mmCIF file of C-alpha atoms in Angstrom:
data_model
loop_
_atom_site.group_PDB
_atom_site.id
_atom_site.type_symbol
_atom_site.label_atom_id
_atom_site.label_comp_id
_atom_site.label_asym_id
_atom_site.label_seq_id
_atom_site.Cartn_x
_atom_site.Cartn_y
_atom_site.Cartn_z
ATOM 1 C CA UNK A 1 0.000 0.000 0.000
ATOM 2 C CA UNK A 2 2.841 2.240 1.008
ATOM 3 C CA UNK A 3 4.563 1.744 -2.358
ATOM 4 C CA UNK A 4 1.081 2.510 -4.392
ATOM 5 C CA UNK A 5 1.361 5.798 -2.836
ATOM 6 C CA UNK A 6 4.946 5.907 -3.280
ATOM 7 C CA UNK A 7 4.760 5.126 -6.939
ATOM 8 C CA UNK A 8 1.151 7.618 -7.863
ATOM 9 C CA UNK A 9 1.926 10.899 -9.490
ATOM 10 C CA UNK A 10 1.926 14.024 -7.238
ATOM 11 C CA UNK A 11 -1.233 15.805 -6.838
ATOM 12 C CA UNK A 12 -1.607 19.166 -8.537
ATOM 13 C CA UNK A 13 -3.756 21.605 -6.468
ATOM 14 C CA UNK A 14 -5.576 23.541 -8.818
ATOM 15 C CA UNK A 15 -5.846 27.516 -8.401
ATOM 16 C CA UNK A 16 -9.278 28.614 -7.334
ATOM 17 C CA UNK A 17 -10.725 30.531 -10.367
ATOM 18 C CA UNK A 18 -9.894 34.082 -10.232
ATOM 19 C CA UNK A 19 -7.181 33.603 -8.438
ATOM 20 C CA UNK A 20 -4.856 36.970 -8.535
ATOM 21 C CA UNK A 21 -0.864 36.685 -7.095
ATOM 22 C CA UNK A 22 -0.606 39.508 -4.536
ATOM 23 C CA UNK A 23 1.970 41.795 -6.413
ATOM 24 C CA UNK A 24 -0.876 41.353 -9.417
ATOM 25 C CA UNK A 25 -3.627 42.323 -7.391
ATOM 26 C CA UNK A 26 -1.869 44.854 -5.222
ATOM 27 C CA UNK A 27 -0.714 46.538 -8.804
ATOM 28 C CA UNK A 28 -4.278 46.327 -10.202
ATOM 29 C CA UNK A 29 -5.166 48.143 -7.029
ATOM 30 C CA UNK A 30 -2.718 50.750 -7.861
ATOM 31 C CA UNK A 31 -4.234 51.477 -10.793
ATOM 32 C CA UNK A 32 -7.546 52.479 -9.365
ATOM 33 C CA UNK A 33 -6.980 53.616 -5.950
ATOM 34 C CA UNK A 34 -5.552 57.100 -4.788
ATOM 35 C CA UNK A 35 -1.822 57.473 -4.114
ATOM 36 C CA UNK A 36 -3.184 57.532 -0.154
ATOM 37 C CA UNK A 37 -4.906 54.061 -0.737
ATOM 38 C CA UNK A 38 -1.693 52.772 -2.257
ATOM 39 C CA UNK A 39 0.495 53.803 0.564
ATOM 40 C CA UNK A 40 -2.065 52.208 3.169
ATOM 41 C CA UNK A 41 -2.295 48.700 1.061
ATOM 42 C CA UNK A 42 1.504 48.540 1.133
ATOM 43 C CA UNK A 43 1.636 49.214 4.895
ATOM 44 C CA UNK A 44 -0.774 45.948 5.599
ATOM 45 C CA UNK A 45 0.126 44.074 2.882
ATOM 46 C CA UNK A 46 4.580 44.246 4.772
ATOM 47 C CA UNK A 47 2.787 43.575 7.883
ATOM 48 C CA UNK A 48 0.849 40.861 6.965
ATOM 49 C CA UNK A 49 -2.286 42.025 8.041
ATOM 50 C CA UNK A 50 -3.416 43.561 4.619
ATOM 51 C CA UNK A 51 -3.654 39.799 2.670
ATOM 52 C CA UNK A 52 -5.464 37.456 4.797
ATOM 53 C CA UNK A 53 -4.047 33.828 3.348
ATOM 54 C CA UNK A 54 -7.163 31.951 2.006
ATOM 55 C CA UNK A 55 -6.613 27.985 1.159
ATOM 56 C CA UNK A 56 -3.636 27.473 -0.602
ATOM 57 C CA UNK A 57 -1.714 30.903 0.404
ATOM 58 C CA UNK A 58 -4.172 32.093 -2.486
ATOM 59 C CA UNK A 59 -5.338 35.799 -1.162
ATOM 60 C CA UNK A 60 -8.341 37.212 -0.487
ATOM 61 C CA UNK A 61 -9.713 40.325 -1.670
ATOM 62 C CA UNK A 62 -9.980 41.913 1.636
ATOM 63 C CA UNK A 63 -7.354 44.407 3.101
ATOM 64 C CA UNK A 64 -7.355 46.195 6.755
ATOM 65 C CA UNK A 65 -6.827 49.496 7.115
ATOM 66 C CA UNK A 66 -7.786 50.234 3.138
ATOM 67 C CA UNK A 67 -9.755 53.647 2.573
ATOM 68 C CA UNK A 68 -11.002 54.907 -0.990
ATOM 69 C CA UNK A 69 -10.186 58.728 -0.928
ATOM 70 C CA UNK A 70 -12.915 60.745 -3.412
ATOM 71 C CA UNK A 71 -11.006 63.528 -5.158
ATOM 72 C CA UNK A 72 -12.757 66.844 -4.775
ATOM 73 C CA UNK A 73 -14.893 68.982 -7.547
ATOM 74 C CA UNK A 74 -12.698 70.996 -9.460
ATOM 75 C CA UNK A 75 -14.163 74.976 -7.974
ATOM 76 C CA UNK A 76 -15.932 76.827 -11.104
ATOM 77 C CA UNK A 77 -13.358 79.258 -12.648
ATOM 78 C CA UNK A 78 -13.397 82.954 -11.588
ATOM 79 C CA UNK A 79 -15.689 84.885 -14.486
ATOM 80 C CA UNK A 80 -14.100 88.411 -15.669
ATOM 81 C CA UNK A 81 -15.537 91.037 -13.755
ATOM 82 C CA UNK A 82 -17.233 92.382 -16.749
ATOM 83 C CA UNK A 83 -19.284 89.200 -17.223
ATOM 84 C CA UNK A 84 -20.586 88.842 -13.498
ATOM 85 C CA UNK A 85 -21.743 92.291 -14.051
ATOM 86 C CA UNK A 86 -23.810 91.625 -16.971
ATOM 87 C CA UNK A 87 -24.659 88.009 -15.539
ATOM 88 C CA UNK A 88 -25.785 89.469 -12.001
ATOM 89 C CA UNK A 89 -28.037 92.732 -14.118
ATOM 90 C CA UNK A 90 -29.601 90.141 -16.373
ATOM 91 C CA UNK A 91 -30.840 87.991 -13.246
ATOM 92 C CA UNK A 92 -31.988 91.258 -11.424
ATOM 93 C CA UNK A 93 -34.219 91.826 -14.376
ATOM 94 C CA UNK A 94 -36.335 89.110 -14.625
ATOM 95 C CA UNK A 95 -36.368 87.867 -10.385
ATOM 96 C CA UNK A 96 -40.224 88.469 -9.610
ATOM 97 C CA UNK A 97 -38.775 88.813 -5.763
ATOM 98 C CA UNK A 98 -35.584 89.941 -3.943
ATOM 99 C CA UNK A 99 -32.792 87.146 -4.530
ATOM 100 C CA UNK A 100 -30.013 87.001 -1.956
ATOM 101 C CA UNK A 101 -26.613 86.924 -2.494
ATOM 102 C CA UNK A 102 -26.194 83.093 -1.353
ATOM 103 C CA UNK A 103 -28.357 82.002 -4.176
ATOM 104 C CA UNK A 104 -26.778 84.358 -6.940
ATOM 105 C CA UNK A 105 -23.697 82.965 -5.972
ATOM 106 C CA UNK A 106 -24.772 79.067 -6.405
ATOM 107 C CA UNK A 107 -26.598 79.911 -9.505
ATOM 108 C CA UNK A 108 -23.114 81.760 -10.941
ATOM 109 C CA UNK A 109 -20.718 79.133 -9.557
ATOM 110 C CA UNK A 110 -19.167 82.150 -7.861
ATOM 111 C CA UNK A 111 -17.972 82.485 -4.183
ATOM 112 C CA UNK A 112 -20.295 84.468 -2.335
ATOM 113 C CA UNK A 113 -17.488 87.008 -1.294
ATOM 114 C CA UNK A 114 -17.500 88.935 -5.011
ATOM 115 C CA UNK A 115 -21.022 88.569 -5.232
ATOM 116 C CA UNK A 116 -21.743 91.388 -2.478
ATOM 117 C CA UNK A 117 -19.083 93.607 -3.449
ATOM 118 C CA UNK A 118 -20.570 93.705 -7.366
ATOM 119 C CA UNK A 119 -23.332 94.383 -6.326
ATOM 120 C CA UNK A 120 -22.909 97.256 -4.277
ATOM 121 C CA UNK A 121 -20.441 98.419 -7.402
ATOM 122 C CA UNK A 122 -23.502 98.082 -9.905
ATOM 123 C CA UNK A 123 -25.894 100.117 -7.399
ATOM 124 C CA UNK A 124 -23.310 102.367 -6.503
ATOM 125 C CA UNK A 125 -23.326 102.996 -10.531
ATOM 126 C CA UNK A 126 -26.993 103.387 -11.181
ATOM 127 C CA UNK A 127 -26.906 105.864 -9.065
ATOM 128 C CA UNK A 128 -23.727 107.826 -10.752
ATOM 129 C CA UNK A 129 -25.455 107.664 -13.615
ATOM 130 C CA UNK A 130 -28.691 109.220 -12.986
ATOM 131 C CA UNK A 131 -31.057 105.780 -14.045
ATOM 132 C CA UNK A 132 -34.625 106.325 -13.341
ATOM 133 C CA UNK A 133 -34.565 102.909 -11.383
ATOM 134 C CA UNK A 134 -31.666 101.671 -8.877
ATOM 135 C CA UNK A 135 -30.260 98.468 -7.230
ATOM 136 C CA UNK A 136 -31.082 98.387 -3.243
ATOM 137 C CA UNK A 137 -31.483 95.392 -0.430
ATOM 138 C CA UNK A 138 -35.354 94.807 0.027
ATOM 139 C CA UNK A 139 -36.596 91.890 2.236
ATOM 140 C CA UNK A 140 -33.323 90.177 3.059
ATOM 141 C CA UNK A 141 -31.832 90.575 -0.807
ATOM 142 C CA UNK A 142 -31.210 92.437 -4.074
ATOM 143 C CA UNK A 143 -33.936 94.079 -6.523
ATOM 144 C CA UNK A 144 -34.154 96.609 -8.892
ATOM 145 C CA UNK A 145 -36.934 99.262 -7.811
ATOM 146 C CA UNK A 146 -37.680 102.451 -9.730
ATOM 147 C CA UNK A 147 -36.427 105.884 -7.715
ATOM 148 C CA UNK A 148 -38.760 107.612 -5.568
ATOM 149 C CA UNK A 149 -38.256 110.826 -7.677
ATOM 150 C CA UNK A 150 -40.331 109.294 -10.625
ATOM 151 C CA UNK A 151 -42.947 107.765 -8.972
ATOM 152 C CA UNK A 152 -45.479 110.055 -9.893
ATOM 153 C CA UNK A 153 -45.030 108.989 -13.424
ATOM 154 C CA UNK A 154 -44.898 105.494 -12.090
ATOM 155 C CA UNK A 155 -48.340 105.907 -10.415
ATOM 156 C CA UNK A 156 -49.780 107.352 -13.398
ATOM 157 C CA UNK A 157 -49.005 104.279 -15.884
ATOM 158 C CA UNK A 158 -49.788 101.907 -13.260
ATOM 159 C CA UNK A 159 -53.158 102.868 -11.934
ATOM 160 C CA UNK A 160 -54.429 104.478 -15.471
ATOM 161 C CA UNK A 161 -57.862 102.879 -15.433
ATOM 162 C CA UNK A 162 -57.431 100.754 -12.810
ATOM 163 C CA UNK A 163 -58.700 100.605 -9.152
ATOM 164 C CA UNK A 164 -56.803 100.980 -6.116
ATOM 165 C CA UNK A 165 -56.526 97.184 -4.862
ATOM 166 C CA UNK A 166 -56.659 98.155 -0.828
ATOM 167 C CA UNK A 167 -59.276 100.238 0.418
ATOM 168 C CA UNK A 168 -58.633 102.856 3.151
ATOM 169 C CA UNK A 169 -59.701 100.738 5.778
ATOM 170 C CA UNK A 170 -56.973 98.225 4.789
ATOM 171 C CA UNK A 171 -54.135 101.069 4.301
ATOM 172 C CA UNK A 172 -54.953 102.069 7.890
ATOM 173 C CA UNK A 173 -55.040 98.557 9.252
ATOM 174 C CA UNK A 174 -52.116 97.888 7.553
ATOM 175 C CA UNK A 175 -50.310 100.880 8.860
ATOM 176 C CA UNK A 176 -51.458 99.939 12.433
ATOM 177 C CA UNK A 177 -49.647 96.383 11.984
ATOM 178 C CA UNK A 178 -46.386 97.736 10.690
ATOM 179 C CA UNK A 179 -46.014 100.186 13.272
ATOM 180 C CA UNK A 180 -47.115 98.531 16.460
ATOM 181 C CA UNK A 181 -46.569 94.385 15.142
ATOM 182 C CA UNK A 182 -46.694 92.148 16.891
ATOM 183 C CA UNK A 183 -50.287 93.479 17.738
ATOM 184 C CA UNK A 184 -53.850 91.991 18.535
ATOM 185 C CA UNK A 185 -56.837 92.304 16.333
ATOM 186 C CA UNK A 186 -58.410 93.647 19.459
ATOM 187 C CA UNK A 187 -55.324 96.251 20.028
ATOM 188 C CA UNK A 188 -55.968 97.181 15.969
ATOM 189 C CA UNK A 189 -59.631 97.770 16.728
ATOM 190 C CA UNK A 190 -59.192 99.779 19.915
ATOM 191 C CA UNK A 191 -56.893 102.304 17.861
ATOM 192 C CA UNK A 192 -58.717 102.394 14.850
ATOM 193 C CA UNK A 193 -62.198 102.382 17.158
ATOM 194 C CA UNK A 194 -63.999 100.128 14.507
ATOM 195 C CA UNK A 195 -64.154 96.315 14.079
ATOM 196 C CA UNK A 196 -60.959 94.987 12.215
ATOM 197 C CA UNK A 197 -61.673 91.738 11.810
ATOM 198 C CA UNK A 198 -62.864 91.137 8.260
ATOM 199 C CA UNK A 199 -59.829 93.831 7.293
ATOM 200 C CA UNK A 200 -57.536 91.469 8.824
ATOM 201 C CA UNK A 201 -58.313 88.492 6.837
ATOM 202 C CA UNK A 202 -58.260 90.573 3.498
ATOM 203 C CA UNK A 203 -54.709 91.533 4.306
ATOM 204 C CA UNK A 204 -53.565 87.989 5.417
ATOM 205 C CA UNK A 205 -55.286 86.707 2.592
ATOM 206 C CA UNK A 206 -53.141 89.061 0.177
ATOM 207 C CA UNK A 207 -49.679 88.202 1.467
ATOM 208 C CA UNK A 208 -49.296 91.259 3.843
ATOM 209 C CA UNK A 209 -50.300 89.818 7.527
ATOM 210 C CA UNK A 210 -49.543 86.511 8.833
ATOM 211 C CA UNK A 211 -50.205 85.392 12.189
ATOM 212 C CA UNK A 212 -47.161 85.395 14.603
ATOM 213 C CA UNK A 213 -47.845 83.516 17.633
ATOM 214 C CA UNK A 214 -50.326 83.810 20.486
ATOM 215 C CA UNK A 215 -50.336 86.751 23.602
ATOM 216 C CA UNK A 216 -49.481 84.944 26.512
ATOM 217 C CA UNK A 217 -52.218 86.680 28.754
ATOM 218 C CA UNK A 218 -54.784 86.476 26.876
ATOM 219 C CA UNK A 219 -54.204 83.854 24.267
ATOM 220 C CA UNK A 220 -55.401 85.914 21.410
ATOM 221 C CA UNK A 221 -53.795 85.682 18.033
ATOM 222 C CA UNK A 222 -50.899 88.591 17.003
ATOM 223 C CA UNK A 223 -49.574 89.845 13.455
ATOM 224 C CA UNK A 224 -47.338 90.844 11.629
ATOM 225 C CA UNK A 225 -46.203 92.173 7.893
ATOM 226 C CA UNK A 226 -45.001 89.453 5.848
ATOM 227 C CA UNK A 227 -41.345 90.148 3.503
ATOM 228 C CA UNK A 228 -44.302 90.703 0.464
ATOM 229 C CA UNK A 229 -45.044 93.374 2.789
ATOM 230 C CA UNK A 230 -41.163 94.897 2.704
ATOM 231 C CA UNK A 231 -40.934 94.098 -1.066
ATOM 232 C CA UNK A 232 -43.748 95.705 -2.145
ATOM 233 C CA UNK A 233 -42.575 98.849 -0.332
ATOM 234 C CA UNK A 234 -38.748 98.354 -1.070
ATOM 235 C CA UNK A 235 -37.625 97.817 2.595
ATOM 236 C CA UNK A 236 -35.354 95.502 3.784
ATOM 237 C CA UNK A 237 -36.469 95.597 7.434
ATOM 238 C CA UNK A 238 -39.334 97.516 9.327
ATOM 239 C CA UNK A 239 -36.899 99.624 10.766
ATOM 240 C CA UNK A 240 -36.822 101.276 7.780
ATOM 241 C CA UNK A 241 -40.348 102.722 8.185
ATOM 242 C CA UNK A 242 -40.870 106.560 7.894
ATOM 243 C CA UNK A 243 -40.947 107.969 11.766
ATOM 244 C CA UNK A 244 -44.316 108.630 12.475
ATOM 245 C CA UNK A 245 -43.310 111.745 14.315
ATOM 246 C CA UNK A 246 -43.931 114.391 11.149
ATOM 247 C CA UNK A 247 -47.391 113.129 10.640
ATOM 248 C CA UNK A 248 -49.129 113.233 13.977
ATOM 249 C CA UNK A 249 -50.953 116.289 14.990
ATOM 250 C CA UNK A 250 -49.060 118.615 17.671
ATOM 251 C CA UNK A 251 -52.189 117.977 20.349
ATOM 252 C CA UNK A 252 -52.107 114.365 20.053
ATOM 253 C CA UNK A 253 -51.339 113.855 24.029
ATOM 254 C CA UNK A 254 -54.350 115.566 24.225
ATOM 255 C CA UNK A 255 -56.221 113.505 22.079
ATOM 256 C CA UNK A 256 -54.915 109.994 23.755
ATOM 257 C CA UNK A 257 -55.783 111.564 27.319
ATOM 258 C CA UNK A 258 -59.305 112.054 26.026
ATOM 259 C CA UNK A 259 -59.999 108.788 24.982
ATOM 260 C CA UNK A 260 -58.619 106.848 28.387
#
């Protein structure tokens, strides 16, 4: 029996299929990986930790310590001055609403840093130049508004044959909110000394109210203007409201005494 054994030709161990030597594999590796991946292969594969043995001394695909590194975006190339200009004017014309300066950057590939500066350059030159519109920060960003100086001719093309879309009552109401917000229907009513409910809704329903919370007393709801509310007049924050000061009448003291 011994000598059968003796005599029988050696036993070839075939390869398992797909079988890769390690300086293969770990080139094949090199070829797609990172320079940093590379370096971090070599390091387990010398300490014998990166090529677990499988049957055979035939590797395994699986290496400790291995890390794909994703290379980052190339940035968007810096456009010429003159072309953010004319790129940042043409977006200005057609926005329906102020656009900040965070999403003119994104939409020019641009860093936000020249967008603000450029800006402030193109109002700066609308202004130089006399135009009968200008560049100015309304409701948290940038929109083109004509100047105050020709809004009578503004007026005049805009409301030829049409009505005035808020009556009195809602002017008044709506002055009351801007001025005193957050305020009360209740607190509206009391200084306007009629009922301002059905005002109220008319001017939340148009974009220029919205309700802000509750009065913790009370419970009752409180308003406020809305940014349509700052666009529509050009402001970029209620402190920008005229003083009131001018317009009241010199016995007004008198006037709030008498109605305590």
């Amino acid at each position: 029996m011994a000598e059968l054994v003796e005599d029988a030709p050696p036993i070839e161990l075939a390869e398992p299929a797909g079988a890769v030597e390690p300086a293969a594999w770990i080139e094949t590796a090199e070829a797609a990986e990172p320079a940093e991946s590379i370096e971090t292969i070599g390091a387990a594969a010398e300490a014998g930790a990166g090529v677990a043995g499988g049957a055979g001394g035939v590797p395994r695909r699986e290496v400790v310590g291995r890390r794909r590194v994703t290379a980052a975006p190339e940035p968007a190339p810096d456009l010429p001055d003159g072309e953010l200009r004319g790129a940042l004017e043409a977006i200005l014309l057609v926005v329906d609403e102020p656009v900040s300066e965070l999403v003119l950057a994104q939409v020019l590939e641009q860093s936000a840093e020249r967008i603000g500066p450029m800006l402030d350059e193109i109002a700066a030159g609308y202004t130089a130049a006399g135009h009968g519109f200008e560049l100015r920060r309304a409701a948290g960003g940038w929109r083109l508004y004509t100047r105050p100086e020709y809004a009578t001719y503004v007026e005049r093309f805009v409301l030829d044959g049409q009505s005035v879309r808020l009556t009195q009552a809602a002017l008044e109401t709506l002055a009351v909110v801007a001025y005193k917000q957050p305020v009360t229907r209740s607190r509206i009513s009391a200084i306007r000394g009629v009922n301002c409910d059905g005002v109220i809704r008319t001017l939340v329903t148009r974009g220029l109210v919205e309700e802000c919370g509750a009065e913790p007393d009370s419970g009752a709801f409180l308003y406020r203007t809305t940014t349509l509310f700052l666009e529509k007049l050009g402001l970029n924050t209620v402190d920008e409201l005229p003083p009131l000061a001018p317009f009241l009448p010199d016995d007004v003291e008198e006037l709030a005494d008498a109605t305590r």
